[in-house]
Coordinates of C-alpha atoms in Angstrom, one line a residue:
Chain A
M163 CA 25.9 -27.1 -48.5
G164 CA 23.6 -24.2 -48.8
M165 CA 19.9 -23.9 -48.1
T166 CA 17.4 -23.3 -50.2
M167 CA 15.3 -20.2 -49.8
T168 CA 12.6 -22.3 -48.2
Q169 CA 14.7 -23.9 -46.4
K170 CA 16.5 -20.3 -45.2
I171 CA 13.1 -19.7 -43.8
L172 CA 12.0 -22.2 -42.2
A173 CA 15.6 -22.5 -40.0
A174 CA 14.3 -18.4 -39.2
H175 CA 11.3 -19.0 -38.0
A176 CA 12.2 -22.8 -36.1
G177 CA 15.2 -20.6 -34.5
H178 CA 17.7 -22.3 -36.1
E179 CA 21.3 -21.1 -37.6
E180 CA 21.0 -23.9 -40.6
V181 CA 18.4 -26.5 -41.5
K182 CA 18.5 -29.7 -43.4
A183 CA 16.4 -31.4 -46.1
G184 CA 15.0 -34.1 -43.6
Q185 CA 15.1 -32.9 -40.2
L186 CA 11.8 -32.8 -38.0
I187 CA 11.5 -28.2 -36.9
M188 CA 8.8 -26.6 -34.5
A189 CA 8.4 -23.4 -36.8
N190 CA 7.2 -20.0 -35.6
L191 CA 4.1 -19.3 -37.8
D192 CA 2.6 -15.9 -39.4
L193 CA -1.0 -16.8 -40.2
V194 CA -2.9 -19.7 -39.8
L195 CA -6.0 -20.1 -42.4
G196 CA -9.4 -21.7 -42.6
N197 CA -12.3 -21.8 -44.2
D198 CA -16.1 -23.4 -44.5
I199 CA -15.4 -26.4 -44.4
T200 CA -12.2 -27.2 -42.7
A201 CA -12.5 -24.8 -40.0
P202 CA -15.8 -26.8 -38.3
V203 CA -13.8 -29.9 -38.1
A204 CA -11.0 -27.9 -36.3
I205 CA -13.0 -26.2 -33.9
T206 CA -14.0 -29.1 -33.0
E207 CA -10.4 -30.3 -32.3
F208 CA -9.6 -27.2 -31.0
E209 CA -12.1 -27.1 -28.2
K210 CA -11.0 -30.1 -27.3
I211 CA -7.5 -28.6 -26.5
G212 CA -8.6 -26.6 -23.4
V213 CA -7.3 -24.0 -24.6
D214 CA -8.8 -20.2 -24.3
G215 CA -8.0 -18.7 -27.1
V216 CA -6.8 -18.5 -29.9
F217 CA -2.3 -17.9 -29.9
D218 CA -2.7 -14.3 -32.1
R219 CA -5.9 -13.0 -32.6
G220 CA -4.3 -11.1 -35.4
K221 CA -2.6 -14.1 -37.2
V222 CA -6.1 -16.4 -38.1
A223 CA -7.4 -15.6 -40.8
I224 CA -11.0 -17.3 -41.4
V225 CA -12.5 -16.7 -45.2
P226 CA -16.4 -18.9 -45.7
D227 CA -15.8 -19.2 -49.2
H228 CA -16.5 -22.7 -50.5
F229 CA -20.0 -23.5 -50.2
T230 CA -21.1 -19.7 -50.1
P231 CA -23.2 -17.6 -49.7
N232 CA -24.8 -20.6 -48.2
K233 CA -25.9 -23.6 -51.0
D234 CA -28.0 -25.1 -48.2
I235 CA -29.2 -25.4 -45.0
Q236 CA -26.2 -28.0 -43.5
A237 CA -23.8 -25.4 -45.4
A238 CA -25.5 -22.7 -44.3
E239 CA -25.3 -24.0 -40.5
Q240 CA -21.5 -25.2 -41.1
C241 CA -20.5 -21.3 -41.9
K242 CA -22.6 -20.5 -37.9
V243 CA -19.6 -22.3 -36.6
V244 CA -17.7 -20.7 -38.2
R245 CA -19.3 -16.9 -37.8
S246 CA -19.9 -17.5 -34.2
F247 CA -16.6 -19.2 -33.3
A248 CA -14.6 -16.3 -34.5
Q249 CA -16.9 -14.1 -33.0
E250 CA -16.5 -15.2 -30.2
K251 CA -12.8 -15.7 -30.2
Q252 CA -12.5 -12.2 -31.7
I253 CA -10.5 -13.5 -34.9
E254 CA -9.5 -10.1 -36.5
N255 CA -9.6 -12.0 -40.4
Y256 CA -12.8 -13.4 -40.3
F257 CA -14.4 -11.8 -43.3
E258 CA -18.0 -12.1 -44.3
I259 CA -20.1 -12.2 -47.5
G260 CA -19.6 -9.0 -48.8
E261 CA -16.5 -8.3 -47.9
M262 CA -14.6 -12.2 -48.7
G263 CA -13.3 -13.1 -51.8
I264 CA -11.5 -16.8 -52.5
E265 CA -9.1 -17.1 -49.3
H266 CA -6.3 -17.7 -51.8
A267 CA -7.2 -13.9 -53.7
L268 CA -8.0 -12.5 -51.0
L269 CA -5.0 -12.7 -48.3
P270 CA -2.2 -11.5 -50.1
E271 CA -4.7 -8.1 -51.1
K272 CA -5.3 -7.4 -47.6
G273 CA -1.7 -7.4 -46.9
L274 CA -2.1 -10.7 -45.0
V275 CA 0.8 -12.3 -46.9
V276 CA 4.7 -11.1 -46.6
P277 CA 8.0 -11.8 -47.9
G278 CA 9.4 -14.1 -45.9
D279 CA 6.0 -15.7 -44.3
V280 CA 5.3 -18.6 -42.2
V281 CA 1.8 -19.5 -43.3
I282 CA -0.6 -23.1 -42.7
G283 CA -3.7 -23.2 -44.5
A284 CA -6.5 -25.5 -44.0
D285 CA -7.1 -26.1 -47.6
S286 CA -4.3 -27.6 -50.3
H287 CA -3.9 -24.6 -52.8
T288 CA -2.1 -21.8 -50.0
C289 CA 0.5 -22.7 -51.2
T290 CA -0.3 -19.6 -53.2
Y291 CA 1.4 -17.7 -51.2
G292 CA 4.6 -18.4 -52.7
A293 CA 5.1 -16.1 -54.8
L294 CA 5.3 -13.1 -52.5
G295 CA 7.8 -14.8 -51.7
A296 CA 6.4 -17.0 -48.4
F297 CA 6.5 -20.4 -47.2
S298 CA 2.9 -21.5 -47.5
T299 CA 1.5 -24.6 -47.7
G300 CA -2.1 -26.4 -46.8
I301 CA -2.3 -28.6 -44.0
G302 CA -5.4 -30.4 -42.3
S303 CA -8.2 -29.2 -40.0
T304 CA -6.7 -31.0 -37.0
D305 CA -3.1 -28.8 -37.3
M306 CA -5.4 -25.8 -38.0
A307 CA -6.6 -26.4 -34.9
A308 CA -3.0 -27.0 -33.4
G309 CA -1.4 -24.1 -34.7
M310 CA -4.5 -21.4 -33.7
A311 CA -3.6 -23.2 -30.3
T312 CA -0.1 -22.1 -30.2
G313 CA 0.8 -20.4 -32.7
Q314 CA 3.2 -23.2 -33.9
T315 CA 3.5 -26.4 -36.4
W316 CA 6.3 -29.1 -36.9
F317 CA 7.6 -29.6 -40.5
K318 CA 9.4 -31.6 -41.9
V319 CA 12.1 -29.4 -44.1
P320 CA 11.7 -30.4 -48.2
A321 CA 14.0 -31.2 -49.8
A322 CA 13.9 -28.5 -53.4
M323 CA 13.5 -29.3 -57.2
Q324 CA 14.4 -25.9 -58.7
F325 CA 13.3 -24.6 -62.1
R326 CA 14.7 -21.9 -64.4
L327 CA 12.9 -19.9 -66.4
T328 CA 14.0 -18.5 -69.3
G329 CA 12.8 -16.0 -72.2
T330 CA 10.0 -14.6 -72.7
L331 CA 6.1 -16.1 -72.3
Q332 CA 4.1 -15.7 -75.9
E333 CA 0.5 -13.3 -76.6
W334 CA -2.1 -15.9 -75.0
V335 CA -0.1 -17.9 -72.9
S336 CA 0.0 -17.4 -69.8
G337 CA 1.1 -18.4 -66.5
K338 CA -1.5 -20.9 -65.8
D339 CA 0.1 -22.5 -69.2
V340 CA 3.3 -22.5 -67.9
I341 CA 2.5 -24.5 -64.6
L342 CA 0.6 -27.1 -66.5
H343 CA 3.3 -27.3 -68.7
I344 CA 5.4 -28.2 -65.8
I345 CA 3.2 -30.5 -64.0
G346 CA 2.7 -32.3 -67.5
R347 CA 6.7 -32.8 -67.4
I348 CA 7.2 -34.0 -63.9
G349 CA 4.0 -35.9 -63.3
V350 CA 1.7 -34.9 -60.4
D351 CA 3.6 -36.8 -57.6
G352 CA 6.9 -35.3 -59.4
A353 CA 7.5 -32.6 -56.6
L354 CA 6.0 -34.9 -53.6
Y355 CA 6.8 -33.7 -50.8
R356 CA 9.3 -31.4 -52.4
S357 CA 9.9 -27.5 -52.7
M358 CA 9.5 -26.1 -56.2
E359 CA 11.5 -23.2 -56.7
F360 CA 11.6 -21.0 -59.5
V361 CA 14.2 -18.8 -60.2
G362 CA 15.8 -17.0 -63.5
E363 CA 15.4 -14.1 -65.8
G364 CA 12.3 -15.3 -66.9
V365 CA 10.9 -14.8 -63.1
S366 CA 10.9 -11.2 -63.8
Q367 CA 8.2 -11.1 -67.3
L368 CA 6.0 -12.9 -65.7
S369 CA 3.2 -11.0 -63.4
M370 CA 1.9 -11.3 -59.8
D371 CA -0.7 -13.0 -61.5
D372 CA 0.7 -15.4 -63.2
R373 CA 3.3 -16.1 -60.4
F374 CA -0.1 -16.6 -57.9
T375 CA -1.3 -19.0 -60.2
I376 CA 2.0 -20.9 -60.5
A377 CA 2.6 -21.0 -57.3
N378 CA -0.7 -22.1 -56.7
M379 CA -0.8 -25.0 -58.8
A380 CA 2.3 -26.9 -57.1
I381 CA 0.2 -29.2 -55.0
E382 CA -0.9 -30.7 -57.9
A383 CA 2.3 -32.0 -58.6
G384 CA 2.1 -32.8 -54.8
A385 CA 4.8 -29.7 -53.7
K386 CA 5.1 -29.0 -50.6
N387 CA 5.4 -25.8 -51.7
G388 CA 6.2 -23.3 -54.6
I389 CA 7.8 -20.2 -54.1
F390 CA 9.5 -17.4 -56.0
P391 CA 12.5 -14.6 -55.2
V392 CA 11.3 -11.2 -54.3
D393 CA 11.6 -8.8 -56.7
E394 CA 10.9 -5.1 -57.4
Q395 CA 7.0 -6.4 -58.6
T396 CA 7.1 -8.6 -55.6
V397 CA 8.0 -4.8 -53.6
A398 CA 5.4 -3.2 -55.6
Y399 CA 2.8 -5.5 -54.7
V400 CA 3.8 -5.9 -51.3
K401 CA 4.5 -1.6 -50.7
E402 CA 0.2 -1.5 -52.4
H403 CA -1.5 -3.3 -50.1
S404 CA 0.1 -4.2 -46.6
Y405 CA 1.7 -2.4 -43.9
R406 CA 3.5 -5.0 -42.2
D407 CA 7.6 -6.0 -42.3
Y408 CA 9.3 -8.3 -44.4
T409 CA 12.2 -9.8 -45.1
V410 CA 13.5 -11.6 -48.1
Y411 CA 15.0 -15.1 -48.0
E412 CA 17.5 -15.7 -50.7
A413 CA 19.1 -19.6 -51.3
D414 CA 22.8 -19.5 -50.8
P415 CA 24.4 -20.0 -54.1
D416 CA 25.4 -23.2 -52.8
A417 CA 21.8 -24.7 -52.1
D418 CA 20.7 -28.6 -52.8
Y419 CA 18.2 -29.7 -55.9
D420 CA 17.5 -32.9 -56.2
T421 CA 16.3 -31.9 -59.4
C422 CA 17.5 -28.6 -61.9
H423 CA 14.8 -27.9 -64.4
T424 CA 14.5 -25.3 -67.2
I425 CA 11.6 -24.0 -68.5
D426 CA 11.9 -22.1 -71.5
L427 CA 8.6 -19.4 -71.0
S428 CA 9.2 -18.6 -75.4
A429 CA 8.6 -22.2 -76.3
I430 CA 5.9 -22.7 -74.6
R431 CA 2.7 -23.0 -76.0
P432 CA -1.5 -22.4 -75.0
T433 CA -1.2 -25.9 -72.7
V434 CA -4.6 -27.9 -71.5
S435 CA -5.4 -30.5 -69.1
F436 CA -7.4 -33.6 -70.5
P437 CA -9.2 -35.4 -67.9
H438 CA -8.8 -36.5 -65.1
L439 CA -5.9 -35.6 -64.0
P440 CA -4.1 -31.8 -64.5
D441 CA -0.9 -34.4 -65.9
N442 CA -2.5 -35.1 -68.7
T443 CA -1.8 -31.9 -70.8
R444 CA -1.5 -31.4 -73.9
T445 CA -0.5 -28.2 -76.1
I446 CA -3.4 -26.3 -77.9
D447 CA -2.1 -28.1 -81.4
E448 CA -3.1 -31.5 -79.8
V449 CA -6.2 -30.8 -78.8
G450 CA -8.0 -31.9 -80.9
D451 CA -11.9 -31.6 -81.4
V452 CA -13.6 -31.3 -78.3
T453 CA -16.9 -29.6 -77.5
V454 CA -18.2 -28.3 -74.8
D455 CA -21.8 -27.5 -71.9
Q456 CA -19.8 -25.3 -69.6
V457 CA -16.8 -22.5 -69.4
V458 CA -16.0 -21.8 -65.6
I459 CA -13.6 -18.8 -65.6
G460 CA -12.5 -17.7 -62.4
S461 CA -11.1 -19.8 -58.9
C462 CA -8.2 -19.0 -56.7
T463 CA -5.7 -19.8 -59.8
N464 CA -7.1 -18.1 -62.4
G465 CA -10.2 -15.3 -60.5
R466 CA -8.0 -12.3 -60.2
I467 CA -7.7 -8.5 -62.3
G468 CA -5.8 -10.5 -65.4
D469 CA -7.9 -13.8 -65.9
I470 CA -10.7 -11.4 -66.3
R471 CA -9.0 -8.9 -67.9
T472 CA -7.7 -11.5 -70.9
A473 CA -11.1 -13.0 -71.4
A474 CA -13.5 -9.9 -71.3
A475 CA -10.5 -8.5 -74.3
I476 CA -11.3 -11.9 -75.8
L477 CA -15.0 -12.2 -75.7
K478 CA -15.5 -8.3 -75.7
G479 CA -18.4 -8.1 -79.0
R480 CA -18.5 -11.6 -79.7
K481 CA -21.8 -13.5 -78.4
V482 CA -21.0 -17.0 -76.0
A483 CA -21.5 -20.5 -78.9
K484 CA -25.4 -21.3 -78.0
G485 CA -25.7 -24.6 -76.1
V486 CA -22.9 -23.4 -74.1
R487 CA -23.4 -21.6 -70.5
L488 CA -20.4 -18.9 -69.5
I489 CA -19.5 -18.6 -66.2
V490 CA -17.4 -16.2 -64.5
F491 CA -16.7 -15.6 -60.8
P492 CA -14.0 -12.5 -60.0
A493 CA -12.0 -13.6 -57.3
T494 CA -13.5 -10.9 -54.3
Q495 CA -15.2 -8.4 -54.1
R496 CA -12.2 -6.3 -55.3
I497 CA -11.7 -7.9 -58.2
Y498 CA -15.7 -8.1 -59.3
L499 CA -15.7 -3.5 -58.5
Q500 CA -12.7 -3.2 -60.5
A501 CA -13.9 -5.3 -63.3
L502 CA -17.2 -3.7 -63.2
R503 CA -15.8 0.2 -63.2
E504 CA -12.7 -1.1 -66.5
G505 CA -16.1 -1.8 -68.4
L506 CA -15.4 -5.9 -68.3
V507 CA -17.8 -6.9 -66.5
E508 CA -20.0 -5.1 -69.2
A509 CA -18.1 -6.9 -72.2
L510 CA -18.7 -10.7 -70.6
V511 CA -22.4 -10.5 -70.0
E512 CA -23.1 -8.6 -73.1
A513 CA -21.6 -11.3 -74.5
G514 CA -23.4 -14.1 -72.2
A515 CA -22.0 -14.7 -69.6
A516 CA -22.9 -15.2 -65.8
F517 CA -21.4 -12.7 -63.7
S518 CA -20.8 -14.6 -60.2
T519 CA -20.3 -13.5 -56.8
P520 CA -17.0 -14.8 -55.3
T521 CA -17.1 -18.6 -54.9
C522 CA -14.8 -21.9 -54.9
G523 CA -18.5 -22.8 -55.7
P524 CA -18.1 -25.2 -58.5
C525 CA -14.2 -25.7 -59.0
L526 CA -14.3 -28.4 -56.3
G527 CA -18.5 -29.2 -57.2
G528 CA -20.1 -27.6 -54.5
H529 CA -22.3 -25.6 -56.5
M530 CA -23.4 -22.7 -58.4
G531 CA -22.3 -25.0 -62.0
I532 CA -22.3 -28.3 -61.5
L533 CA -22.1 -31.1 -64.3
A534 CA -24.6 -33.4 -65.6
K535 CA -24.1 -36.6 -66.8
G536 CA -21.9 -36.7 -69.6
E537 CA -21.1 -33.2 -69.7
R538 CA -18.1 -31.8 -70.8
A539 CA -16.3 -28.6 -69.3
V540 CA -13.5 -26.2 -70.1
A541 CA -12.4 -24.6 -66.6
T542 CA -9.6 -22.2 -65.5
T543 CA -9.8 -24.0 -61.8
N544 CA -6.7 -26.6 -60.6
R545 CA -8.3 -30.3 -60.8
N546 CA -9.8 -33.4 -63.2
F547 CA -10.3 -35.0 -60.8
V548 CA -13.4 -37.9 -61.5
G549 CA -16.8 -35.8 -60.4
R550 CA -15.0 -32.6 -59.5
M551 CA -17.3 -31.0 -61.7
G552 CA -20.6 -32.8 -60.5
H553 CA -21.6 -35.6 -62.2
P554 CA -18.6 -38.9 -61.2
E555 CA -19.3 -39.5 -65.6
S556 CA -18.9 -35.4 -66.7
E557 CA -15.2 -33.9 -68.1
V558 CA -13.2 -31.5 -66.4
Y559 CA -10.9 -29.6 -68.6
L560 CA -8.4 -27.4 -67.4
A561 CA -6.8 -24.2 -69.5
S562 CA -5.7 -21.0 -69.6
P563 CA -8.0 -17.4 -69.4
A564 CA -7.6 -17.1 -72.8
V565 CA -8.5 -20.7 -73.8
A566 CA -11.5 -20.5 -71.3
A567 CA -12.8 -17.1 -73.1
A568 CA -11.8 -18.3 -76.7
T569 CA -13.8 -21.6 -75.9
A570 CA -16.7 -20.5 -74.7
I571 CA -17.0 -18.7 -78.3
T572 CA -16.8 -21.4 -80.5
G573 CA -17.7 -24.1 -78.5
R574 CA -15.1 -26.4 -79.1
I575 CA -11.3 -25.6 -77.1
T576 CA -10.0 -22.8 -79.0
D577 CA -6.6 -21.0 -79.7
P578 CA -6.8 -18.0 -78.4
A579 CA -4.9 -16.4 -81.1
S580 CA -7.7 -18.0 -83.4
V581 CA -10.0 -15.9 -82.7
S582 CA -8.7 -12.6 -81.7
G583 CA -8.0 -9.4 -83.7
Chain E
M297 CA -0.9 -52.4 -31.3
Q298 CA -2.1 -54.6 -35.0
A299 CA -4.7 -54.8 -37.7
K300 CA -6.7 -57.8 -39.9
G301 CA -8.7 -57.6 -42.5
R302 CA -9.1 -58.0 -46.0
A303 CA -8.0 -55.9 -48.9
F304 CA -8.9 -53.7 -51.0
K305 CA -6.9 -52.5 -54.0
Y306 CA -6.7 -49.3 -56.1
G307 CA -3.6 -48.0 -58.2
S308 CA -2.2 -44.7 -58.0
N309 CA -3.2 -41.0 -58.0
V310 CA -6.2 -42.0 -55.7
D311 CA -7.6 -38.5 -54.9
T312 CA -9.4 -36.9 -52.3
D313 CA -11.9 -36.1 -54.8
V314 CA -13.1 -39.8 -54.8
I315 CA -12.8 -40.9 -51.2
I316 CA -15.4 -38.4 -50.1
P317 CA -16.8 -35.8 -53.1
A318 CA -17.3 -33.0 -52.1
R319 CA -21.0 -32.2 -52.5
Y320 CA -20.8 -34.9 -49.3
L321 CA -18.7 -32.1 -47.4
N322 CA -21.5 -29.9 -46.2
T323 CA -21.1 -32.5 -43.3
S324 CA -17.9 -33.1 -40.8
D325 CA -19.8 -36.1 -39.0
P326 CA -17.9 -39.2 -39.5
A327 CA -20.1 -41.7 -39.8
E328 CA -22.5 -39.6 -42.7
L329 CA -19.2 -39.3 -44.2
A330 CA -17.9 -42.5 -44.1
K331 CA -21.4 -43.9 -46.2
H332 CA -20.3 -42.3 -49.0
C333 CA -16.4 -43.6 -48.4
M334 CA -14.5 -43.8 -52.3
E335 CA -18.3 -43.8 -53.8
D336 CA -16.5 -42.2 -56.8
I337 CA -13.6 -45.0 -57.3
D338 CA -15.6 -47.8 -56.0
S339 CA -20.1 -48.1 -55.3
E340 CA -19.4 -51.5 -54.1
F341 CA -16.7 -50.0 -51.1
V342 CA -19.0 -48.8 -48.6
K343 CA -21.8 -52.2 -49.2
E344 CA -18.4 -54.4 -48.7
V345 CA -16.0 -52.8 -46.3
R346 CA -16.0 -54.8 -42.9
T347 CA -14.3 -53.0 -39.8
G348 CA -11.0 -53.9 -40.1
D349 CA -10.6 -54.1 -43.5
L350 CA -7.3 -52.4 -44.9
I351 CA -6.8 -50.3 -47.9
V352 CA -4.0 -51.1 -50.3
A353 CA -3.4 -48.7 -53.2
D354 CA -0.2 -47.8 -55.5
K355 CA 1.6 -43.6 -55.8
N356 CA 0.2 -40.4 -54.1
F357 CA -2.7 -41.8 -52.3
G358 CA -4.8 -38.6 -51.3
C359 CA -3.5 -36.3 -53.6
G360 CA -5.7 -33.3 -54.2
S361 CA -7.5 -31.5 -51.0
S362 CA -6.6 -31.3 -47.3
R363 CA -10.1 -32.2 -46.0
E364 CA -9.4 -34.5 -43.2
H365 CA -12.8 -35.5 -44.2
A366 CA -11.0 -38.2 -46.1
P367 CA -9.0 -40.3 -43.9
M368 CA -11.5 -39.5 -41.5
A369 CA -14.0 -41.3 -44.0
I370 CA -12.1 -43.7 -44.5
K371 CA -11.5 -44.1 -40.3
A372 CA -14.9 -44.3 -40.0
A373 CA -15.9 -47.2 -42.9
G374 CA -14.2 -49.4 -40.2
V375 CA -11.0 -49.8 -42.4
S376 CA -8.2 -49.9 -39.9
V377 CA -4.3 -49.1 -42.4
V378 CA -4.1 -48.3 -45.7
I379 CA -1.2 -49.0 -47.5
A380 CA 0.2 -47.2 -50.5
S381 CA 3.5 -46.8 -52.0
T382 CA 3.5 -43.8 -51.3
F383 CA 1.1 -40.9 -50.2
A384 CA 0.3 -37.3 -51.0
R385 CA 2.1 -35.0 -48.0
I386 CA -1.5 -33.7 -46.7
F387 CA -3.5 -37.2 -46.0
Y388 CA 0.2 -38.5 -44.9
R389 CA 0.3 -35.4 -42.2
N390 CA -3.9 -35.5 -42.2
A391 CA -4.6 -39.7 -41.4
L392 CA -1.3 -40.1 -38.5
N393 CA -3.3 -37.1 -36.7
I394 CA -6.9 -38.2 -36.5
G395 CA -5.4 -41.7 -35.9
L396 CA -5.7 -43.2 -39.7
P397 CA -2.1 -45.8 -39.3
I398 CA -1.1 -45.5 -42.6
L399 CA 2.6 -47.4 -44.2
E400 CA 4.1 -46.9 -47.3
C401 CA 5.0 -50.6 -48.3
S402 CA 5.5 -50.9 -52.2
E403 CA 6.1 -54.3 -52.3
A404 CA 3.3 -55.1 -49.7
V405 CA 1.4 -52.8 -52.6
R406 CA 2.8 -55.5 -55.6
G407 CA 2.0 -58.6 -53.7
I408 CA -1.6 -57.8 -52.4
E409 CA -4.6 -58.4 -54.5
K410 CA -8.2 -57.5 -53.8
G411 CA -9.2 -59.5 -51.3
D412 CA -6.6 -61.1 -49.9
V413 CA -6.8 -61.5 -46.0
V414 CA -4.0 -59.2 -44.7
E415 CA -2.5 -58.8 -40.6
V416 CA -0.1 -56.2 -39.9
D417 CA 1.6 -55.3 -36.7
F418 CA 2.1 -51.9 -36.2
T419 CA 5.3 -52.3 -33.9
T420 CA 7.8 -54.4 -36.5
G421 CA 6.1 -53.2 -39.3
E422 CA 5.7 -56.9 -40.6
I423 CA 3.0 -56.6 -42.9
S424 CA 2.1 -60.9 -43.8
N425 CA -0.5 -62.2 -46.3
A426 CA -2.6 -64.8 -44.6
T427 CA -3.9 -65.7 -48.7
K428 CA -0.5 -66.1 -50.4
G429 CA 1.2 -66.8 -47.4
Q430 CA 4.1 -63.8 -48.1
I431 CA 5.0 -61.4 -45.6
Y432 CA 6.8 -57.0 -46.9
Q433 CA 8.2 -55.4 -43.6
A434 CA 7.1 -51.7 -43.8
E435 CA 9.3 -49.1 -41.8
P436 CA 7.6 -49.9 -38.7
F437 CA 6.3 -46.2 -36.4
P438 CA 8.5 -44.8 -34.0
E439 CA 7.5 -44.4 -30.6
F440 CA 6.1 -41.6 -30.3
M441 CA 3.7 -41.5 -33.4
Q442 CA 3.1 -45.4 -32.1
E443 CA 1.3 -43.5 -28.9
L444 CA -0.7 -41.0 -31.1
I445 CA -2.3 -43.7 -32.8
T446 CA -2.8 -45.1 -30.0
A447 CA -4.0 -42.4 -28.4
G448 CA -6.5 -41.6 -31.8
G449 CA -5.0 -38.9 -32.7
L450 CA -2.8 -35.5 -32.2
I451 CA -5.4 -34.0 -30.3
P452 CA -6.0 -37.0 -27.8
Y453 CA -2.4 -37.2 -27.5
I454 CA -2.1 -33.8 -26.6
R455 CA -4.6 -33.9 -24.3
Q456 CA -2.3 -37.4 -22.3
K457 CA 1.0 -35.8 -22.4
K458 CA -0.8 -32.5 -20.5
A459 CA -2.0 -34.5 -18.2
T460 CA 0.4 -37.2 -17.1

């Protein structure tokens, strides 16, 4: 029996010719990541292990992005712990305010992840880098500590689900709609413990930004990782951002998949996840009349330049509806600058948007856009759990940047096609 | 290794945001986290929970964030074991890594109701419901995992191994 793309990457990093689903392996790590919430716990655990330094100063990345710019004294103290550790251990990839960004947008942009890598991160959306043909997965702080100390971690080799993408996306439909559609189909534990491998001619129709969004939300289906094959677009992206050598792995033709799903991209409609689970999806045609108090465009899921461009294209020359608060978060400083140079910031601010510095902020109910009791938001983020963006009785509807921007104009969840042009 | 206590019962997809909301993540002090454990799904939990009690839930327990603060809060609240039909994978790893015992057993989840007094033997995987007089069988942990849990988690386990 052949191996899936994920299994091939894991086999190579564990020094095995072959691995099988269910097998326990010890794998070498190309990158270990943490942020200002998870790294403090990892640092405490790291100190207990009793090693002098991290296994490789160039293979640890620490990005204070969640409660930054520091939201309160306690958050400032946590960031200080992280900063001191990074300085003391001479971590090369520590990114301070002013040069930082949301970790999962920042690391690919800085060229720190390339095809064929094995990456663990103490953040569940670490699975984002599967867009580059890497194996990457979220772990907790203790695993991060052990990873930083030893450069290795154990994995149970995952079984896989195959998603064959066909056709081309319609106008105003994006990677976000694709992944919400898939999660709606298979459920929030539909891919539990498994890989989601995306294949087929439809892949070439998806931009890198779309692929990052899709891989990013694999965790919302319970998956261990989501992964895309490496094609010309991937290679162009990696050459633009990284000097590192990379290895392209391909699934064997006889690889074993638990299930195979065909996804016709041309049939996907703008899709919205209703409270309080990402799999509670409806197409824009089934949404009905849902008014909102706040619209958030940004996050590791949808804060990339393509997302900001889409929002600006819809909002340029329009106004945000009275009574609606629109907050836009570019995911990195570089995206911020690019948005500025392209005139996107001007278009959005003139429309009535608040344009923020990069932060995870409101996505997890941290700061910079918390919801009051009974308030409702449309967000391009990744989770709509109870209390996710603020009060336990507030509501979050997940959608694409296009739907979010259209909604900001009308004040109710809106099909972007109805306001464009 | 054994656990005994009263059961708190929840449904499917209990996520890390309701186990410990992000608004409390500006600290990693277990005792502080424990004060807000399960707050957004069951505001009575922290008032009622006693050392040794169990959490019993259906599918995909601990889905969502990778925050280790979730199992830390549960452990610091005094919970001796979480029994669920299935666990989200990052929570599963985190719980074992910090020495919070967890067991997958759909049969027990079906049988146990809130308030039932339940006893768990980790060596055999046997779960006894004293209130209902029922016994359920879970897959016991392999020996190394039992040692890891007894040691208090992955880091103390690694240190113990280094010392011997």
